[in-house]
Tab-separated table of C-alpha atoms and ligand atoms in Angstrom:
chain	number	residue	atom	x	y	z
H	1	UNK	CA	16.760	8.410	1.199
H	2	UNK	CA	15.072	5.211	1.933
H	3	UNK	CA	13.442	2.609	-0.427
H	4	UNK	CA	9.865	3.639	1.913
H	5	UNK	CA	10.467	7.153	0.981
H	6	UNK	CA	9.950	7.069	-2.753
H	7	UNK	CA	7.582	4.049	-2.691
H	8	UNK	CA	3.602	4.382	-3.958
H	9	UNK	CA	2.761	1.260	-2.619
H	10	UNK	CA	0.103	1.260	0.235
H	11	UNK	CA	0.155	-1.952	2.263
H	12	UNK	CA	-3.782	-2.608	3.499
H	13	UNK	CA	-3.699	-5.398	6.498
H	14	UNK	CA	-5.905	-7.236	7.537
H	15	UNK	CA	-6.621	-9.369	10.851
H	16	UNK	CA	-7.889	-12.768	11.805
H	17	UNK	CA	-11.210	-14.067	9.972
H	18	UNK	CA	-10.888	-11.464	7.712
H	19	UNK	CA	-9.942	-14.128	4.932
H	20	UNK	CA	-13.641	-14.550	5.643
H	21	UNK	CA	-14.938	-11.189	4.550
H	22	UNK	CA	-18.296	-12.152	2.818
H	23	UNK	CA	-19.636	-15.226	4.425
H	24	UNK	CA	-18.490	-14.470	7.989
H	25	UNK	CA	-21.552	-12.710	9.936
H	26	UNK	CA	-22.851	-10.672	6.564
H	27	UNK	CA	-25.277	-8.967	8.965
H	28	UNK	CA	-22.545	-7.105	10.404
H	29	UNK	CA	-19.827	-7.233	8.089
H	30	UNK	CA	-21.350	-7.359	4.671
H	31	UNK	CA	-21.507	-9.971	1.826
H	32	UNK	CA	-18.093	-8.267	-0.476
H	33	UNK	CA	-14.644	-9.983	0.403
H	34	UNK	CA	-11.804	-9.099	0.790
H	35	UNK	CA	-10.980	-9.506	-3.298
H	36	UNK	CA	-13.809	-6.527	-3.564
H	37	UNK	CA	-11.574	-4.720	-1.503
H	38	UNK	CA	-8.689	-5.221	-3.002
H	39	UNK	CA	-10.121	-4.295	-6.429
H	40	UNK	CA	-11.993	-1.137	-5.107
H	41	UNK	CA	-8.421	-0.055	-3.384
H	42	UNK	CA	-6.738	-0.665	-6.267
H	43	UNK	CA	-9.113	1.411	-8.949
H	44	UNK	CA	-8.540	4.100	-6.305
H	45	UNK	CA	-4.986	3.933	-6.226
H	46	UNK	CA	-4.127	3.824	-9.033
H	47	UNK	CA	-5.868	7.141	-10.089
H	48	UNK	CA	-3.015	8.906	-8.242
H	49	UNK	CA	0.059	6.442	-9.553
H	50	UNK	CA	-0.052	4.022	-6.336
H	51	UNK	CA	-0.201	0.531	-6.307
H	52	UNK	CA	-2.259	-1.706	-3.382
H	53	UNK	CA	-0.083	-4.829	-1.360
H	54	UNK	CA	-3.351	-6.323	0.396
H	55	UNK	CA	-2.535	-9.074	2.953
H	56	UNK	CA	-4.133	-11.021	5.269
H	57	UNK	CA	-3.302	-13.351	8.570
H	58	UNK	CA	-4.908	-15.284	11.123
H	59	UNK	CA	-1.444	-15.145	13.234
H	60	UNK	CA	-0.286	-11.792	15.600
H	61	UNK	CA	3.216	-12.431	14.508
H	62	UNK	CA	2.687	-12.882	11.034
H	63	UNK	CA	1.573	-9.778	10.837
H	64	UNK	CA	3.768	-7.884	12.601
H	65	UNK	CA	6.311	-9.515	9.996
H	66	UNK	CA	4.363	-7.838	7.100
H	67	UNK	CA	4.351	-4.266	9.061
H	68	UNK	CA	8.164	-5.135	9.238
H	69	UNK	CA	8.273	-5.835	5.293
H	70	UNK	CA	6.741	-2.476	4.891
H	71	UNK	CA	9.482	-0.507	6.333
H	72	UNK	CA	10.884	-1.560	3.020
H	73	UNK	CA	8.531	-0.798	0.516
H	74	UNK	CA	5.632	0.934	1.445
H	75	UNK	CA	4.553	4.434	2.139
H	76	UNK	CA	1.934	3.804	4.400
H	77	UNK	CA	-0.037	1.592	6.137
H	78	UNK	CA	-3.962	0.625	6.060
H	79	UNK	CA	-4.780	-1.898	8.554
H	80	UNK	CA	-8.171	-3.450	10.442
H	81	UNK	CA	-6.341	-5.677	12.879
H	82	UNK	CA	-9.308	-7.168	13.594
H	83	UNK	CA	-9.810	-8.727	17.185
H	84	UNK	CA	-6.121	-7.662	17.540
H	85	UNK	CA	-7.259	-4.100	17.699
H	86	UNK	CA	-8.037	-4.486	21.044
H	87	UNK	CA	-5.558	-7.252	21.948
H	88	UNK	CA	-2.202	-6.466	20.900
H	89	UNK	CA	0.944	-4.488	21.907
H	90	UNK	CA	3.417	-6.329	19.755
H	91	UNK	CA	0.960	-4.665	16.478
H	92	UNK	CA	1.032	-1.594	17.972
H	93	UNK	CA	5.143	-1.641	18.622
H	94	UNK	CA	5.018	-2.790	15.246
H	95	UNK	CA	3.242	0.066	13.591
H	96	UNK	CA	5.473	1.902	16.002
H	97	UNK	CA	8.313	1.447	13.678
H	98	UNK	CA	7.098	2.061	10.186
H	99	UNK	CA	7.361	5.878	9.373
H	100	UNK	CA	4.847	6.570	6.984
H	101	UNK	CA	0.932	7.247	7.678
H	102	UNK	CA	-0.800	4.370	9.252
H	103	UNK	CA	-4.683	4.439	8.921
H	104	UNK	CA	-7.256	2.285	11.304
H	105	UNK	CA	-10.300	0.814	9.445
H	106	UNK	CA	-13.065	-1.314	10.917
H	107	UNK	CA	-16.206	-2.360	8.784
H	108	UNK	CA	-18.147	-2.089	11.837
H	109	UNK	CA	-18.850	0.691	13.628
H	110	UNK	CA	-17.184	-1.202	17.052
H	111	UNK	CA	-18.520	1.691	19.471
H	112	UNK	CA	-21.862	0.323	18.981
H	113	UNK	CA	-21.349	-3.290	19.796
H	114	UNK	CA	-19.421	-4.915	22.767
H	115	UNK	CA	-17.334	-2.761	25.471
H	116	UNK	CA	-14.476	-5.311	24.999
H	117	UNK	CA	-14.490	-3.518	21.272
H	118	UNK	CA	-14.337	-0.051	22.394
H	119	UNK	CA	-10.624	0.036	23.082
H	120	UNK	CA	-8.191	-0.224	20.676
H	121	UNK	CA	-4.071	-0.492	20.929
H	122	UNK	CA	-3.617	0.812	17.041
H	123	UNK	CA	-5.118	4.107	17.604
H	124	UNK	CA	-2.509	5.386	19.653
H	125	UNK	CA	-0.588	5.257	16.062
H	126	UNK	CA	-2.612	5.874	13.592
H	127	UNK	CA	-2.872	9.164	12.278
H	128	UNK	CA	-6.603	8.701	11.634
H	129	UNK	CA	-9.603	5.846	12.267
H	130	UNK	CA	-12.396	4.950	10.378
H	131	UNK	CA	-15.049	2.669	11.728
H	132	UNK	CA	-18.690	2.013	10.678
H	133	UNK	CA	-18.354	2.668	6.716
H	134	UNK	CA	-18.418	-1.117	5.482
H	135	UNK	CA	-15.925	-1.872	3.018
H	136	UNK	CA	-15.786	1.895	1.698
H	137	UNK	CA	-13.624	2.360	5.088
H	138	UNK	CA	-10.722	0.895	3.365
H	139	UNK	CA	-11.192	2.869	0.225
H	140	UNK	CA	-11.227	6.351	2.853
H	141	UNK	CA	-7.835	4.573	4.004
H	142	UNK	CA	-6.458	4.872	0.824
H	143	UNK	CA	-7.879	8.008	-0.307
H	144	UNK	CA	-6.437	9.722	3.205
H	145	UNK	CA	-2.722	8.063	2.918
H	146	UNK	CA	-2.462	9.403	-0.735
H	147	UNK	CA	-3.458	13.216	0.611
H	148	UNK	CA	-0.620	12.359	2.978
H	149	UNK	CA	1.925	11.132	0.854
H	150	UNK	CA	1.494	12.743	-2.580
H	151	UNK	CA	2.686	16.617	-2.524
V	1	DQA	C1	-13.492	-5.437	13.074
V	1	DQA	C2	-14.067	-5.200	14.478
V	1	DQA	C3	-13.379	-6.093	15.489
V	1	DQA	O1	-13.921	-5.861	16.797
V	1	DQA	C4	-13.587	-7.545	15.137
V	1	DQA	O2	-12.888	-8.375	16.039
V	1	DQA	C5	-13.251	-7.862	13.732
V	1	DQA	C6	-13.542	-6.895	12.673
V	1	DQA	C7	-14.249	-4.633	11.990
V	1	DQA	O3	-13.724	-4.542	10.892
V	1	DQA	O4	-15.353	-4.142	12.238
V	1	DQA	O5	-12.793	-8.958	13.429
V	1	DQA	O6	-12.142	-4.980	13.067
């Protein structure tokens, strides 16, 4: 059995500007950062025995490194690529690879805004998306990879 099979760790990713969360366009993304997040994620976790790995990076490659880290040690995956959502085959090949549950958040609801933001490379992986919910998305993320992994 692997490492990834026994793990409660949940890895949450997040794309470029994200390390802006709160002061980056409020009116669409909201004024809590990605620390709220984090906290909120965590508080939910831990309820069930799981523990939260949040990361962020600017850089496609970095993280398709972290998904690669979490073949080791995580049982599953919440991400919000970002503008890589609708970018990137090398995430999506990524997330490919990792067994566990991967989970899709956006803040925004991105069906609303821009028809470059209506298509997205990641959902042909995840198991589920969530768009639209603010910050709560991530805490649905969490809440929906712990009804998947916890039997
Ligand atoms: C986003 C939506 C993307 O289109 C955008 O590029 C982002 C954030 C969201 O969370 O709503 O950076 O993923």
């Amino acid at each position: 059995m692997k490492v990834a099979d026994m793990s409660k760790e949940i890895v949450i990713l997040n794309g470029p500007n994200l390390n802006l969360l709160g002061k980056r366009e409020p009116h669409i993304y909201g004024s809590d950062t990605l620390a709220d997040v984090e906290r909120n994620c965590a508080a939910i976790a831990a309820q069930s025995g799981y523990t939260i790995k949040l990361q962020q990076s600017n850089s496609e490659g970095a993280i398709v490194d972290m998904i690669h880290a979490a073949r080791e040690t995580a049982c599953a995956i919440v991400i919000n690529p970002a503008a890589y959502t609708h970018t990137s085959v090398a995430i999506l090949d990524a997330l490919s690879t990792f067994e566990g549950p991967v989970i899709e958040v956006h803040i925004s609801n991105t069906h609303k805004r821009e028809e470059f933001r209506h298509h997205s490379y990641v959902s042909k992986r995840a198991e589920g998306v969530i768009m639209g919910c603010g910050i709560q998305g991530y805490e649905f993320g969490v809440m929906r990879v712990i009804a998947l992994t916890s039997n």
